[in-house]
Amino acid sequence: QVQLVESGGGLVQPGGSLRLSCAASGRMFSIYAMGWYRQAPGKQRELVAAISSSGRPDYADSVKGRFTISRDNAKNTVYLQMNSLKPEDTAVYICHAADLPVGRDYWGQGTQVTVSS
């Protein structure tokens, strides 16, 4: 069982920045595809950014040019750097790991990001 623990959320003004971190347990982190999802009240969960085991990133159109996903396999950690934050970015951000060879998914508990003046 893989445990994912997010950190770095908080309250930030529009135009500000935050960096989220997601630390994973276990020794297989490097083979997981990792992603950040978000869920706002009354809305469906949506994929924000993903990074493959080889380090290839992908982004939702709504965050391209503002968010950057990265991973440090030595630290079993994936990051989401969020710049130029907007009120519509307000949501719970949830870390996801996909062990594709065995078809298993793992989810973190989420961290709240609130963008407000």
CSV table of C-alpha atoms in Angstrom, one decimal:
chain,number,residue,atom,x,y,z
A,1,GLN,CA,0.0,0.0,0.0
A,2,VAL,CA,1.4,3.4,-1.0
A,3,GLN,CA,0.6,6.4,1.2
A,4,LEU,CA,0.6,9.9,-0.3
A,5,VAL,CA,0.9,12.9,1.9
A,6,GLU,CA,0.4,16.4,0.5
A,7,SER,CA,1.6,19.7,2.0
A,8,GLY,CA,2.0,23.3,1.0
A,9,GLY,CA,-1.6,24.5,0.6
A,10,GLY,CA,-2.9,27.6,2.2
A,11,LEU,CA,-4.4,31.0,1.6
A,12,VAL,CA,-2.8,33.3,-1.1
A,13,GLN,CA,-3.8,36.5,-2.8
A,14,PRO,CA,-4.6,36.6,-6.5
A,15,GLY,CA,-1.4,36.7,-8.5
A,16,GLY,CA,0.5,34.9,-5.8
A,17,SER,CA,2.4,31.6,-5.7
A,18,LEU,CA,2.3,28.3,-3.8
A,19,ARG,CA,4.3,25.1,-4.1
A,20,LEU,CA,2.6,21.9,-3.2
A,21,SER,CA,4.5,18.7,-2.3
A,22,CYS,CA,3.4,15.1,-2.2
A,23,ALA,CA,5.6,12.6,-0.5
A,24,ALA,CA,5.1,8.9,-1.2
A,25,SER,CA,5.9,5.9,0.8
A,26,GLY,CA,7.5,2.8,-0.5
A,27,ARG,CA,10.4,2.0,-2.8
A,28,MET,CA,8.6,2.0,-6.2
A,29,PHE,CA,8.0,5.7,-6.6
A,30,SER,CA,10.2,6.1,-9.7
A,31,ILE,CA,7.9,3.8,-11.8
A,32,TYR,CA,4.7,5.6,-10.9
A,33,ALA,CA,2.9,8.1,-13.1
A,34,MET,CA,2.1,11.0,-10.7
A,35,GLY,CA,-0.6,13.6,-10.9
A,36,TRP,CA,-2.3,16.5,-9.2
A,37,TYR,CA,-6.1,16.7,-9.3
A,38,ARG,CA,-8.3,19.4,-7.8
A,39,GLN,CA,-11.8,19.5,-6.7
A,40,ALA,CA,-13.8,22.7,-5.9
A,41,PRO,CA,-17.1,22.7,-4.1
A,42,GLY,CA,-19.9,21.5,-6.3
A,43,LYS,CA,-17.6,20.6,-9.1
A,44,GLN,CA,-16.1,17.4,-10.4
A,45,ARG,CA,-12.6,16.4,-9.7
A,46,GLU,CA,-10.3,17.4,-12.5
A,47,LEU,CA,-6.8,16.6,-13.6
A,48,VAL,CA,-4.5,19.6,-13.2
A,49,ALA,CA,-1.1,18.2,-14.1
A,50,ALA,CA,0.6,14.9,-14.6
A,51,ILE,CA,4.1,13.6,-14.9
A,52,SER,CA,5.2,10.3,-16.3
A,53,SER,CA,7.7,8.0,-14.8
A,54,SER,CA,10.2,9.3,-17.4
A,55,GLY,CA,9.5,12.9,-16.4
A,56,ARG,CA,7.2,14.0,-19.2
A,57,PRO,CA,4.7,16.6,-18.0
A,58,ASP,CA,1.2,17.3,-19.1
A,59,TYR,CA,-1.2,20.1,-18.1
A,60,ALA,CA,-4.8,21.1,-18.2
A,61,ASP,CA,-5.3,24.0,-20.5
A,62,SER,CA,-6.5,26.1,-17.6
A,63,VAL,CA,-3.1,26.0,-15.9
A,64,LYS,CA,-0.7,25.9,-18.8
A,65,GLY,CA,2.0,28.5,-18.4
A,66,ARG,CA,1.2,29.1,-14.8
A,67,PHE,CA,1.8,25.7,-13.1
A,68,THR,CA,4.8,23.4,-13.2
A,69,ILE,CA,4.9,19.8,-12.1
A,70,SER,CA,8.1,18.1,-11.3
A,71,ARG,CA,9.4,15.0,-9.4
A,72,ASP,CA,12.4,14.1,-7.3
A,73,ASN,CA,12.7,10.3,-7.4
A,74,ALA,CA,15.5,10.4,-4.8
A,75,LYS,CA,13.0,12.0,-2.3
A,76,ASN,CA,9.9,10.1,-3.4
A,77,THR,CA,8.2,13.5,-3.9
A,78,VAL,CA,6.3,15.2,-6.6
A,79,TYR,CA,5.8,19.0,-6.7
A,80,LEU,CA,3.3,21.4,-8.1
A,81,GLN,CA,4.6,25.0,-8.5
A,82,MET,CA,1.6,27.3,-8.9
A,83,ASN,CA,2.2,30.8,-10.1
A,84,SER,CA,-0.2,33.7,-11.1
A,85,LEU,CA,-2.9,32.1,-9.0
A,86,LYS,CA,-6.5,33.0,-9.7
A,87,PRO,CA,-9.6,32.8,-7.5
A,88,GLU,CA,-10.8,30.0,-9.8
A,89,ASP,CA,-7.8,27.9,-8.7
A,90,THR,CA,-9.4,27.6,-5.3
A,91,ALA,CA,-9.9,23.9,-4.6
A,92,VAL,CA,-8.7,20.9,-2.6
A,93,TYR,CA,-5.6,19.6,-4.5
A,94,ILE,CA,-5.2,15.9,-4.4
A,95,CYS,CA,-2.1,13.9,-5.2
A,96,HIS,CA,-2.4,10.7,-7.3
A,97,ALA,CA,-0.1,7.9,-8.1
A,98,ALA,CA,-0.7,5.3,-10.8
A,99,ASP,CA,1.2,2.0,-10.8
A,100,LEU,CA,0.5,1.3,-14.4
A,101,PRO,CA,2.1,-2.2,-14.7
A,102,VAL,CA,-0.3,-3.6,-12.0
A,103,GLY,CA,-3.2,-1.3,-12.6
A,104,ARG,CA,-3.4,0.3,-9.1
A,105,ASP,CA,-4.2,3.8,-8.1
A,106,TYR,CA,-3.4,5.7,-4.9
A,107,TRP,CA,-4.8,8.9,-3.6
A,108,GLY,CA,-3.7,11.4,-1.0
A,109,GLN,CA,-6.1,13.2,1.4
A,110,GLY,CA,-5.7,16.5,-0.3
A,111,THR,CA,-4.6,20.0,0.7
A,112,GLN,CA,-6.7,23.1,0.5
A,113,VAL,CA,-5.7,26.0,-1.7
A,114,THR,CA,-7.6,29.2,-1.4
A,115,VAL,CA,-7.0,32.2,-3.6
A,116,SER,CA,-8.7,35.3,-2.3
A,117,SER,CA,-8.0,38.9,-1.5
